[in-house]
XYZ file of C-alpha atoms in Angstrom:
727
model
C -1.222 -2.788 22.902
C -4.413 -0.733 23.151
C -4.953 -1.017 19.383
C -4.526 -4.798 19.496
C -6.960 -5.061 22.423
C -9.644 -3.147 20.525
C -8.907 -5.148 17.359
C -9.526 -8.316 19.367
C -12.744 -6.883 20.817
C -14.064 -5.921 17.369
C -13.120 -9.334 15.948
C -14.892 -11.362 18.613
C -17.942 -9.094 18.558
C -18.144 -9.664 14.813
C -17.766 -13.433 15.279
C -20.633 -13.333 17.777
C -23.033 -12.016 15.102
C -25.322 -14.389 13.202
C -23.859 -15.539 9.871
C -27.329 -16.191 8.456
C -29.015 -19.289 7.079
C -27.357 -22.510 5.986
C -26.815 -21.341 2.396
C -25.167 -18.093 3.554
C -22.865 -19.987 5.891
C -21.917 -22.445 3.140
C -21.054 -19.655 0.694
C -18.974 -17.862 3.321
C -17.154 -21.110 4.058
C -16.331 -21.622 0.357
C -14.887 -18.106 0.108
C -12.951 -18.453 3.360
C -11.387 -21.804 2.458
C -10.462 -20.592 -1.038
C -8.823 -17.454 0.325
C -6.832 -19.327 2.949
C -5.731 -21.972 0.444
C -4.455 -19.250 -1.883
C -2.615 -17.413 0.871
C -0.898 -20.572 2.101
C 0.334 -21.306 -1.413
C 1.514 -17.736 -1.898
C 3.436 -17.731 1.379
C 5.211 -20.948 0.372
C 6.498 -19.341 -2.847
C 7.371 -16.039 -1.157
C 9.229 -17.903 1.600
C 11.591 -19.388 -1.001
C 12.501 -15.940 -2.304
C 12.994 -14.583 1.190
C 15.317 -17.427 2.087
C 17.386 -16.907 -1.076
C 17.691 -13.145 -0.525
C 18.513 -13.664 3.158
C 21.342 -16.019 2.152
C 22.697 -13.336 -0.216
C 22.558 -10.711 2.542
C 24.263 -13.095 4.940
C 27.051 -13.687 2.401
C 27.544 -9.924 1.957
C 27.549 -9.383 5.714
C 29.575 -12.309 7.044
C 31.838 -13.215 4.117
C 32.484 -9.996 2.204
C 31.896 -7.738 5.241
C 30.212 -5.017 3.148
C 26.849 -5.335 4.878
C 25.637 -4.751 8.438
C 25.433 -8.173 10.199
C 21.884 -7.456 11.399
C 20.535 -6.868 7.892
C 19.491 -10.521 7.195
C 17.521 -10.703 10.447
C 15.808 -7.331 9.948
C 14.895 -8.241 6.374
C 13.237 -11.557 7.106
C 11.399 -10.269 10.201
C 9.953 -7.353 8.187
C 8.602 -9.770 5.602
C 7.107 -12.019 8.264
C 5.216 -9.263 10.070
C 3.972 -7.720 6.824
C 2.566 -11.086 5.782
C 1.024 -11.558 9.230
C -0.822 -8.227 8.943
C -2.347 -9.301 5.639
C -3.286 -12.740 6.990
C -5.143 -11.341 10.018
C -7.008 -8.822 7.875
C -8.103 -11.423 5.359
C -9.189 -13.879 8.036
C -11.363 -11.173 9.561
C -12.854 -10.157 6.216
C -13.828 -13.718 5.257
C -15.674 -14.151 8.542
C -17.328 -10.736 8.330
C -18.894 -10.653 4.843
C -21.641 -13.223 5.530
C -22.484 -11.505 8.806
C -22.737 -8.123 7.044
C -25.172 -9.629 4.517
C -27.271 -11.051 7.333
C -27.202 -7.736 9.226
C -28.452 -5.948 6.095
C -31.598 -8.095 6.346
C -32.435 -5.910 9.352
C -31.007 -2.464 8.514
C -28.365 -0.606 6.562
C -26.832 0.784 9.746
C -26.370 -2.705 11.197
C -24.502 -3.798 8.073
C -22.351 -0.670 8.096
C -21.351 -1.152 11.728
C -20.203 -4.747 11.235
C -18.428 -4.011 7.934
C -16.617 -0.940 9.213
C -15.548 -2.356 12.564
C -14.395 -5.552 10.873
C -12.287 -3.361 8.598
C -11.028 -1.620 11.748
C -9.595 -4.969 12.891
C -7.146 -4.801 9.983
C -6.359 -1.117 10.562
C -5.778 -1.495 14.288
C -3.788 -4.713 13.827
C -1.426 -2.978 11.384
C -0.757 0.040 13.607
C -0.796 -2.052 16.766
C 1.787 -4.505 15.450
C 4.096 -2.029 13.699
C 5.390 -0.097 16.697
C 6.158 -3.127 18.908
C 7.933 -4.709 15.939
C 10.002 -1.564 15.356
C 10.531 -1.060 19.087
C 11.811 -4.599 19.595
C 14.279 -4.219 16.733
C 15.460 -0.878 18.085
C 15.963 -2.283 21.603
C 17.981 -5.267 20.343
C 20.245 -3.111 18.176
C 20.664 -0.526 20.936
C 21.850 -3.265 23.287
C 24.193 -4.681 20.640
C 25.784 -1.278 19.887
C 25.745 0.054 23.475
C 29.486 0.791 23.426
C 29.125 3.132 20.438
C 28.791 6.915 20.903
C 25.085 7.878 21.137
C 24.734 9.995 17.990
C 26.571 7.497 15.812
C 24.680 4.627 17.418
C 21.337 6.207 16.548
C 22.355 6.657 12.895
C 23.561 3.051 12.633
C 20.463 1.626 14.336
C 17.926 3.596 12.306
C 19.582 2.948 8.947
C 19.915 -0.756 9.764
C 16.227 -0.878 10.672
C 15.347 0.316 7.178
C 16.138 -3.246 6.099
C 13.056 -4.232 8.108
C 11.143 -1.957 5.763
C 12.608 -3.682 2.707
C 11.365 -7.056 3.923
C 7.921 -5.599 4.540
C 7.921 -3.911 1.108
C 8.891 -7.076 -0.763
C 6.208 -9.102 1.003
C 3.675 -6.356 0.268
C 4.599 -6.307 -3.418
C 4.092 -10.062 -3.734
C 0.758 -9.724 -1.907
C -0.427 -6.816 -4.043
C 0.669 -8.208 -7.393
C -0.375 -11.801 -6.711
C -3.659 -10.856 -5.071
C -4.394 -8.280 -7.771
C -3.853 -10.809 -10.560
C -6.035 -13.363 -8.776
C -8.979 -11.063 -8.152
C -8.966 -9.385 -11.547
C -8.648 -12.633 -13.501
C -11.751 -13.901 -11.720
C -13.571 -10.571 -11.978
C -12.942 -10.190 -15.706
C -14.061 -13.769 -16.386
C -17.197 -13.322 -14.293
C -18.125 -9.996 -15.883
C -17.383 -10.638 -19.551
C -18.992 -14.060 -19.775
C -21.585 -13.783 -17.042
C -22.949 -10.240 -17.274
C -22.178 -9.362 -20.892
C -22.503 -12.663 -22.756
C -24.968 -14.636 -20.589
C -26.855 -11.602 -19.285
C -27.018 -12.839 -15.689
C -26.636 -10.510 -12.667
C -23.368 -9.875 -10.874
C -22.576 -12.513 -8.230
C -25.256 -14.807 -9.621
C -24.640 -18.361 -8.277
C -24.956 -19.683 -11.833
C -21.665 -17.960 -12.719
C -18.760 -20.420 -12.199
C -16.312 -17.548 -11.475
C -18.355 -15.862 -8.758
C -16.733 -17.688 -5.818
C -13.267 -16.995 -7.259
C -14.264 -13.328 -7.641
C -15.234 -13.133 -3.968
C -12.059 -14.935 -2.920
C -10.065 -12.449 -4.979
C -11.606 -9.464 -3.189
C -10.078 -10.788 0.018
C -6.627 -11.840 -1.193
C -6.119 -8.702 -3.276
C -7.947 -5.862 -1.561
C -7.604 -7.004 2.059
C -4.454 -9.107 2.422
C -2.645 -7.043 -0.222
C -3.727 -3.682 1.196
C -2.875 -4.788 4.759
C 0.657 -5.773 3.801
C 0.971 -2.635 1.641
C 0.058 -0.119 4.330
C 1.949 -2.004 7.033
C 5.145 -1.421 5.083
C 4.126 2.199 4.321
C 3.541 2.817 8.019
C 6.809 1.198 9.068
C 8.725 2.809 6.202
C 7.597 6.345 7.100
C 8.483 5.867 10.789
C 11.866 4.295 10.054
C 12.826 6.827 7.362
C 11.891 9.739 9.641
C 13.823 8.246 12.538
C 16.917 7.796 10.352
C 16.667 11.379 9.080
C 16.184 12.675 12.621
C 19.312 10.877 13.817
C 21.313 12.367 10.943
C 19.858 15.885 11.237
C 20.731 16.224 14.921
C 23.890 14.121 14.984
C 25.852 16.983 16.552
C 23.398 17.195 19.488
C 22.931 13.675 20.969
C 20.133 14.628 23.376
C 18.152 16.183 20.551
C 18.922 13.266 18.206
C 17.251 10.734 20.506
C 14.180 12.995 20.696
C 14.083 13.266 16.910
C 14.265 9.461 16.597
C 11.454 8.890 19.115
C 9.135 11.614 17.776
C 7.734 9.702 14.733
C 7.062 6.668 16.937
C 5.228 8.788 19.514
C 3.201 10.616 16.853
C 2.169 7.263 15.400
C 1.149 6.030 18.863
C -0.889 9.171 19.455
C -2.615 8.699 16.103
C -3.566 5.135 17.009
C -5.256 6.175 20.245
C -7.197 9.016 18.628
C -8.191 6.880 15.632
C -10.158 4.708 18.057
C -12.411 7.685 18.777
C -12.960 8.076 15.046
C -14.053 4.425 14.767
C -16.843 4.988 17.275
C -17.899 8.199 15.487
C -18.899 6.239 12.364
C -22.629 5.486 12.493
C -25.745 6.362 10.508
C -29.487 6.365 11.041
C -31.928 3.968 9.394
C -32.643 4.706 5.749
C -29.425 6.697 5.297
C -28.592 7.918 1.806
C -25.308 7.369 -0.029
C -24.260 10.894 0.878
C -25.005 10.255 4.563
C -22.988 7.042 4.491
C -19.981 8.874 3.063
C -20.451 11.684 5.566
C -20.373 9.149 8.412
C -17.016 7.766 7.287
C -15.605 11.251 6.682
C -16.754 12.291 10.143
C -14.583 9.633 11.732
C -11.490 10.543 9.685
C -11.922 14.299 10.134
C -12.452 13.970 13.888
C -9.298 11.874 14.291
C -7.243 14.240 12.117
C -8.394 17.277 14.116
C -7.616 15.640 17.455
C -4.173 14.492 16.268
C -3.368 18.014 15.062
C -4.232 19.452 18.486
C -2.687 16.722 20.640
C 0.588 16.530 18.674
C 1.340 20.189 19.504
C 1.248 19.401 23.229
C 3.258 16.219 22.692
C 6.060 18.014 20.829
C 6.261 20.691 23.508
C 6.461 17.974 26.156
C 9.256 16.176 24.286
C 11.189 19.433 23.974
C 12.215 18.891 20.348
C 14.135 21.728 18.727
C 11.860 23.901 16.552
C 8.808 21.983 17.765
C 6.437 24.460 16.139
C 7.992 23.839 12.707
C 7.833 20.073 13.217
C 4.201 20.411 14.303
C 3.555 22.365 11.116
C 4.995 19.445 9.114
C 2.641 17.023 10.918
C -0.385 19.204 10.180
C 0.794 19.512 6.575
C 0.892 15.720 6.263
C -2.619 15.427 7.705
C -3.880 18.095 5.307
C -2.196 16.431 2.310
C -3.908 13.139 3.176
C -7.330 14.764 3.495
C -6.980 16.762 0.248
C -5.837 13.726 -1.758
C -8.712 11.736 -0.254
C -11.257 14.419 -1.165
C -9.826 14.675 -4.679
C -10.075 10.918 -5.132
C -13.614 10.931 -3.761
C -14.600 13.629 -6.261
C -13.286 11.706 -9.263
C -14.484 8.244 -8.212
C -17.694 8.700 -6.209
C -20.623 7.111 -8.041
C -22.792 10.251 -7.902
C -20.015 12.738 -8.793
C -19.921 14.627 -12.089
C -16.898 12.679 -13.513
C -18.576 9.297 -12.938
C -21.905 10.516 -14.300
C -20.064 11.825 -17.361
C -18.490 8.399 -17.951
C -21.881 6.738 -17.431
C -23.565 8.962 -20.018
C -20.737 8.281 -22.479
C -21.847 4.620 -22.359
C -24.822 5.551 -24.563
C -22.455 5.474 -27.543
C -20.670 2.253 -26.651
C -17.634 0.869 -24.774
C -15.070 2.847 -26.818
C -16.336 6.205 -25.566
C -16.545 4.823 -22.014
C -12.861 3.883 -22.157
C -11.828 7.205 -23.725
C -13.782 9.186 -21.137
C -12.367 7.166 -18.226
C -8.784 7.596 -19.415
C -9.320 11.331 -19.815
C -10.844 11.677 -16.333
C -7.984 9.671 -14.825
C -5.354 11.875 -16.463
C -7.027 15.065 -15.274
C -7.358 13.628 -11.762
C -3.561 13.586 -11.331
C -3.347 17.375 -11.090
C -4.674 17.922 -7.566
C -2.639 15.105 -5.885
C 0.581 16.191 -7.625
C 0.130 19.861 -6.744
C -0.821 18.878 -3.189
C 2.324 16.774 -2.774
C 4.478 19.592 -4.199
C 2.975 22.224 -1.891
C 3.049 19.838 1.084
C 6.708 18.998 0.489
C 7.647 22.679 0.260
C 5.750 23.543 3.439
C 7.093 20.572 5.432
C 10.667 21.286 4.349
C 10.452 25.028 5.011
C 8.756 24.785 8.399
C 11.093 22.084 9.710
C 14.296 23.718 8.452
C 13.390 27.404 8.575
C 15.163 27.671 5.196
C 12.474 29.080 2.899
C 15.055 29.991 0.252
C 16.129 26.310 -0.071
C 19.819 27.104 0.136
C 20.601 23.645 1.497
C 22.065 25.013 4.720
C 19.547 23.061 6.811
C 18.722 20.363 4.295
C 18.848 17.507 6.827
C 16.261 19.157 9.061
C 14.093 19.980 6.063
C 14.129 16.382 4.879
C 13.309 15.298 8.423
C 10.248 17.535 8.173
C 9.186 15.763 4.965
C 9.529 12.407 6.725
C 7.481 13.687 9.670
C 4.813 14.897 7.228
C 4.547 11.315 5.933
C 4.171 10.083 9.520
C 1.484 12.721 10.119
C -0.345 11.636 6.978
C -0.265 8.007 8.145
C -1.104 8.782 11.780
C -4.782 8.096 11.024
C -3.922 4.793 9.334
C -5.928 2.718 11.791
C -9.061 4.526 10.631
C -8.096 4.992 6.989
C -7.330 1.308 6.564
C -10.644 0.476 8.225
C -12.506 2.437 5.537
C -10.466 0.681 2.856
C -10.989 -2.868 4.140
C -14.667 -2.050 4.587
C -15.002 -1.995 0.763
C -14.209 -5.644 -0.104
C -16.134 -6.824 2.978
C -19.236 -5.021 1.676
C -18.612 -6.318 -1.855
C -18.479 -9.895 -0.586
C -21.616 -9.284 1.466
C -23.433 -8.322 -1.740
C -22.184 -11.478 -3.406
C -23.395 -13.567 -0.490
C -26.822 -11.897 -0.628
C -27.149 -12.543 -4.377
C -26.003 -16.162 -4.223
C -28.253 -16.843 -1.226
C -31.250 -15.350 -3.081
C -32.116 -12.985 -0.238
C -34.805 -10.342 -0.484
C -34.009 -7.689 -3.160
C -34.042 -5.034 -0.434
C -31.045 -6.758 1.173
C -29.141 -6.573 -2.088
C -30.090 -2.910 -2.430
C -28.562 -2.246 0.986
C -25.377 -4.205 0.253
C -25.091 -2.408 -3.106
C -25.271 0.918 -1.253
C -22.458 -0.227 1.022
C -20.505 -1.601 -1.944
C -20.787 1.619 -3.984
C -19.497 3.509 -0.986
C -16.786 0.870 -0.607
C -15.590 1.490 -4.168
C -15.070 5.133 -3.278
C -13.364 4.390 0.048
C -11.145 1.805 -1.648
C -10.129 4.355 -4.282
C -9.570 6.923 -1.530
C -7.440 4.419 0.384
C -5.353 3.752 -2.714
C -4.888 7.507 -3.259
C -3.897 7.854 0.374
C -1.373 5.005 0.087
C 0.089 6.489 -3.100
C 0.404 9.964 -1.550
C 2.110 8.623 1.564
C 4.451 6.610 -0.670
C 5.558 9.804 -2.425
C 6.458 11.546 0.842
C 8.094 8.415 2.274
C 10.132 7.848 -0.901
C 11.464 11.411 -0.696
C 12.601 10.735 2.864
C 14.148 7.426 1.794
C 16.293 9.216 -0.801
C 17.967 11.114 2.035
C 18.263 7.944 4.107
C 20.129 6.389 1.179
C 22.839 9.049 1.584
C 23.243 8.265 5.276
C 23.544 4.566 4.528
C 26.186 5.326 1.887
C 28.215 7.222 4.483
C 28.082 4.260 6.853
C 29.017 1.885 4.029
C 32.052 4.010 3.135
C 33.126 3.919 6.767
C 32.759 0.105 6.844
C 34.727 -0.125 3.596
C 37.513 2.003 5.063
C 37.704 -0.151 8.211
C 37.747 -3.371 6.179
C 40.384 -2.240 3.653
C 42.437 0.137 5.780
C 42.147 2.881 3.144
C 41.629 6.455 4.312
C 40.890 7.783 0.808
C 37.795 6.794 -1.160
C 38.062 6.875 -4.952
C 34.802 8.258 -6.331
C 36.011 8.137 -9.926
C 39.289 8.240 -11.856
C 39.599 11.977 -11.265
C 38.278 12.390 -7.727
C 39.405 10.841 -4.442
C 38.175 12.165 -1.080
C 39.197 11.498 2.494
C 36.841 9.063 4.170
C 36.540 11.311 7.208
C 35.323 14.189 5.011
C 32.699 12.084 3.253
C 31.299 10.558 6.423
C 30.933 13.931 8.172
C 29.867 16.135 5.255
C 26.475 17.747 4.696
C 23.945 16.349 2.227
C 24.773 19.087 -0.282
C 28.490 18.377 -0.025
C 27.871 14.657 -0.454
C 25.891 15.253 -3.646
C 28.760 17.411 -4.885
C 31.382 14.746 -4.212
C 29.423 12.149 -6.218
C 28.349 14.612 -8.935
C 24.648 13.971 -8.496
C 23.472 16.680 -10.911
C 21.260 16.733 -13.991
C 24.348 17.417 -16.090
C 25.826 14.050 -15.141
C 24.889 11.498 -17.853
C 24.754 8.762 -15.203
C 21.952 10.607 -13.401
C 20.080 11.237 -16.657
C 20.322 7.581 -17.656
C 19.033 6.615 -14.231
C 16.102 9.034 -14.617
C 15.096 7.453 -17.918
C 15.356 3.916 -16.556
C 13.386 4.895 -13.438
C 10.605 6.440 -15.529
C 10.589 3.359 -17.751
C 10.323 1.034 -14.738
C 6.871 2.351 -13.823
C 5.518 1.661 -17.302
C 7.331 -1.666 -17.651
C 5.994 -2.820 -14.286
C 2.425 -1.819 -15.193
C 2.725 -3.490 -18.570
C 3.922 -6.739 -17.030
C 1.205 -6.817 -14.369
C -1.603 -5.861 -16.774
C -0.517 -8.502 -19.284
C -0.402 -10.979 -16.409
C -4.025 -10.150 -15.582
C -4.908 -10.501 -19.261
C -3.349 -13.954 -19.582
C -4.981 -15.217 -16.384
C -8.312 -13.675 -17.409
C -8.182 -15.410 -20.815
C -7.976 -18.773 -19.050
C -10.871 -17.815 -16.780
C -13.062 -16.664 -19.692
C -12.423 -19.942 -21.532
C -13.232 -21.967 -18.413
C -16.510 -20.140 -17.729
C -17.560 -20.524 -21.354
C -16.647 -24.223 -21.219
C -18.775 -24.807 -18.159
C -21.777 -23.004 -19.638
C -21.433 -25.177 -22.748
C -20.556 -28.552 -21.258
C -22.372 -28.598 -17.897
C -26.009 -28.705 -18.904
C -28.464 -26.946 -16.647
C -26.182 -24.273 -15.144
C -28.085 -21.340 -16.591
C -31.447 -22.846 -15.641
C -30.300 -23.451 -12.070
C -30.590 -27.248 -12.387
C -26.834 -27.912 -12.079
C -24.110 -26.418 -9.887
C -21.023 -24.889 -11.549
C -17.519 -26.121 -10.764
C -16.447 -23.219 -8.526
C -13.278 -24.980 -7.361
C -11.823 -25.181 -10.864
C -12.141 -21.396 -11.307
C -10.424 -20.790 -7.966
C -7.612 -23.123 -9.057
C -7.147 -21.221 -12.351
C -6.904 -17.849 -10.587
C -4.524 -19.275 -7.986
C -2.178 -20.843 -10.529
C -2.208 -17.743 -12.711
C -1.461 -15.405 -9.809
C 1.323 -17.552 -8.367
C 3.055 -17.854 -11.708
C 2.619 -14.290 -12.936
C 3.556 -12.422 -9.742
C 7.185 -13.598 -9.700
C 8.851 -11.681 -12.526
C 7.461 -8.161 -11.780
C 8.420 -8.556 -8.116
C 11.929 -9.812 -8.880
C 12.434 -6.978 -11.365
C 11.794 -4.420 -8.627
C 14.627 -5.937 -6.577
C 17.299 -6.482 -9.215
C 16.954 -3.153 -11.070
C 18.426 -0.904 -8.310
C 21.204 -3.420 -7.735
C 22.117 -3.548 -11.423
C 21.942 0.241 -11.766
C 24.301 0.609 -8.790
C 26.752 -1.924 -10.192
C 26.837 -0.240 -13.608
C 26.477 3.490 -12.942
C 27.135 3.719 -9.220
C 25.589 6.203 -6.815
C 24.602 8.864 -9.421
C 22.772 6.243 -11.484
C 20.858 4.980 -8.454
C 19.796 8.511 -7.509
C 18.497 9.047 -11.032
C 16.684 5.707 -10.985
C 14.913 6.458 -7.689
C 13.983 10.014 -8.706
C 12.639 8.908 -12.099
C 10.714 6.023 -10.581
C 9.203 8.291 -7.920
C 8.068 11.000 -10.348
C 6.601 8.713 -13.006
C 5.319 6.087 -10.568
C 3.386 8.537 -8.424
C 1.585 10.213 -11.332
C 0.892 6.942 -13.139
C -0.433 5.304 -9.972
C -2.894 8.145 -9.321
C -4.064 8.044 -12.946
C -4.650 4.290 -12.938
C -6.325 4.120 -9.528
C -8.723 6.987 -10.281
C -9.572 5.802 -13.814
C -10.358 2.334 -12.509
C -12.447 3.633 -9.617
C -14.385 6.005 -11.895
C -15.176 3.229 -14.412
C -16.368 0.963 -11.595
C -18.707 3.505 -10.042
C -19.985 4.690 -13.427
C -21.199 1.116 -13.870
C -22.751 1.241 -10.374
C -24.495 4.516 -11.300
C -26.120 2.841 -14.309
C -27.095 -0.193 -12.218
C -29.069 2.106 -9.922
C -31.475 2.765 -12.807
C -29.810 5.642 -14.635
C -28.908 5.781 -18.351
C -30.984 2.687 -19.115
C -30.259 0.628 -15.980
C -29.169 -2.999 -15.661
C -29.210 -5.100 -18.810
C -29.255 -2.111 -21.173
C -26.698 -1.532 -23.908
C -25.285 1.317 -21.833
C -24.827 -1.073 -18.929
C -22.972 -3.583 -21.113
C -20.669 -0.794 -22.352
C -20.019 0.312 -18.757
C -19.193 -3.280 -17.789
C -16.531 -3.315 -20.521
C -15.103 -0.062 -19.123
C -15.128 -1.502 -15.606
C -13.351 -4.614 -16.906
C -10.591 -2.492 -18.441
C -10.341 -0.552 -15.187
C -10.061 -3.628 -12.976
C -6.293 -4.153 -13.423
C -5.827 -0.370 -13.406
C -7.206 0.108 -9.898
C -6.624 -3.242 -8.234
C -3.376 -4.595 -9.683
C -1.010 -2.223 -11.462
C -1.967 1.126 -9.888
C -1.780 0.194 -6.192
C 1.353 -1.890 -6.757
C 3.265 1.148 -8.043
C 3.417 2.837 -4.651
C 5.141 -0.257 -3.297
C 7.478 -0.351 -6.291
C 8.849 3.159 -5.736
C 9.471 2.494 -2.052
C 10.882 -0.980 -2.575
C 13.461 0.282 -5.072
C 14.526 2.898 -2.502
C 14.717 0.257 0.227
C 16.778 -2.078 -1.964
C 19.155 0.783 -2.789
C 19.584 1.534 0.921
C 20.162 -2.077 1.885
C 22.663 -2.681 -0.940
C 24.512 0.619 -0.468
C 27.588 -1.328 0.607
C 27.679 -3.046 -2.776
C 27.441 0.365 -4.547
C 30.461 1.552 -2.588
C 32.557 -1.576 -3.097
C 31.817 -2.320 -6.770
C 30.962 0.052 -9.643
C 31.781 -0.495 -13.313
C 31.582 3.146 -14.463
């Protein structure tokens, strides 16, 4: 509740600020109405899919009796709250951008304060809504299953609640993919025709696509990111709770503590993130470095305080091996900071990698693209190594099994889940820095279209360049947390399979479960076995062709998904380019400022393109795990999830960092380096930035949702895997 109170305070304080002159207010209104119109249309389409999937879940639960009866309700509520998080964030951003532009007429610090605290509304809303939503679901299920033995009840409740995460993930994927297609179609059209062909500045009011571009920043980078990290936050808490219930199933008192711990850590992080929000401020005339230092100061302060306070909290709870669990939390915090610093290094506009890309623009767009791809590939090393080391440390400290014998595998996996919770404990602040980016970008657009003093645009550009880095950092953070959460979800899948086998036994009356033609095992043995024993029963090894085929399909899914989403951006962008060219040709006087472009038509093109193109990639993410389970059973699904996680994580980091580096290399040139605005180097950098747009804002950030959503779908449909398998 405290987070929601402060979110409300920040929102109304922002609303109380002056939105500027009549032109600034009109532009802000155009962007706000376009964004809301798009979101309403998107929610109508998404609602249809949610209803259809809910009907399927209801059929499985109430007719075939192979699904928990609470699954349909958990699924649809997760989708609703994920969408609500995105809606609130976008509403805030569309009100804030004009006010940030007006504040920058006075000082850079004033603009930073409004932009950052408006972004904090989204961050605090996400963390403030998530725990009550999870808590309400837990309380309802606890009341419903009150006659069940405590340890078993906790396992059933936590695994059922993972369906809530699936609903949130599916909504987030629609938001990310649809919003990403919208914003990049508009951005590509505005850049290629406006800046490159017509030679007019970015966000110039003469560009017909400029309003659509600003709308896209909100629907993609704010609404999409809000829904994305809401499901990441919920998914990490729910996966950790499920693993805690399973790890301590033999000790009921300890199991309830293990279930509550991730929720309490998240609550602690929310409170301490508020202190970090107030630590973000700069003096007048601050440099780019000082701006970044101000944001880092808030994140570092919150991380330090959480690390200290969580130790006392775990001692107070009395959790078994609290020191090891605390070590996992600190590991998660450290992983988040290291990935953020790595992303900052490769994407910051004044860093060596971005300067290198900028200087490569002297020889044309081809070398810009080659350099950006190379930088992006190299940038994957630090995040991957960090995740590997973090996973090892979290597992070892939580389990005490540094030889990885599997004797305490459940506790080790619980540690990995807790590390993900620790990483996301600063989400209120991290999401604030991410949402700050598109707010600042829109403020710059408002300043340009309103023809404010060039000094105002210089200040908004400083905020925007910083926002590109924070947005890239936020994407890296989301991708890293997805990797840890997905690992925890793999273990949760096993627990759900055990429950599904038990349900199958009760429904059929069979006490033996036939794994394959050669192996049948007593149901009681399967449902009480260790994780290692379970993997042995189902032959989940690299020597099993089913697992290998799943690995290949999972690896392919990442590339197929990116291909589909990038082609979707390309098709939508082609329509936008044609429309902008048409208006320049047919509406006389646009380029001279004597006629107003048809902004509405460009918004309509982006909206239609996004709504149409987002469907197939999103549906593919849902049906693939189901089909793999039906064909190759449990081993195939394990291979699919492992392959998708490995390839998806690396590919997502590569795409996000390449796109961010291309963007800020362009910004570096626009500051007067390597020829400055309007030079041939600048035009080459714009081409590189255009290529990078779907990398960093559509395909890349959507991958972290993909790998989690496939895990969630596998968990929710575990009953189908148990009941029906072709091979």
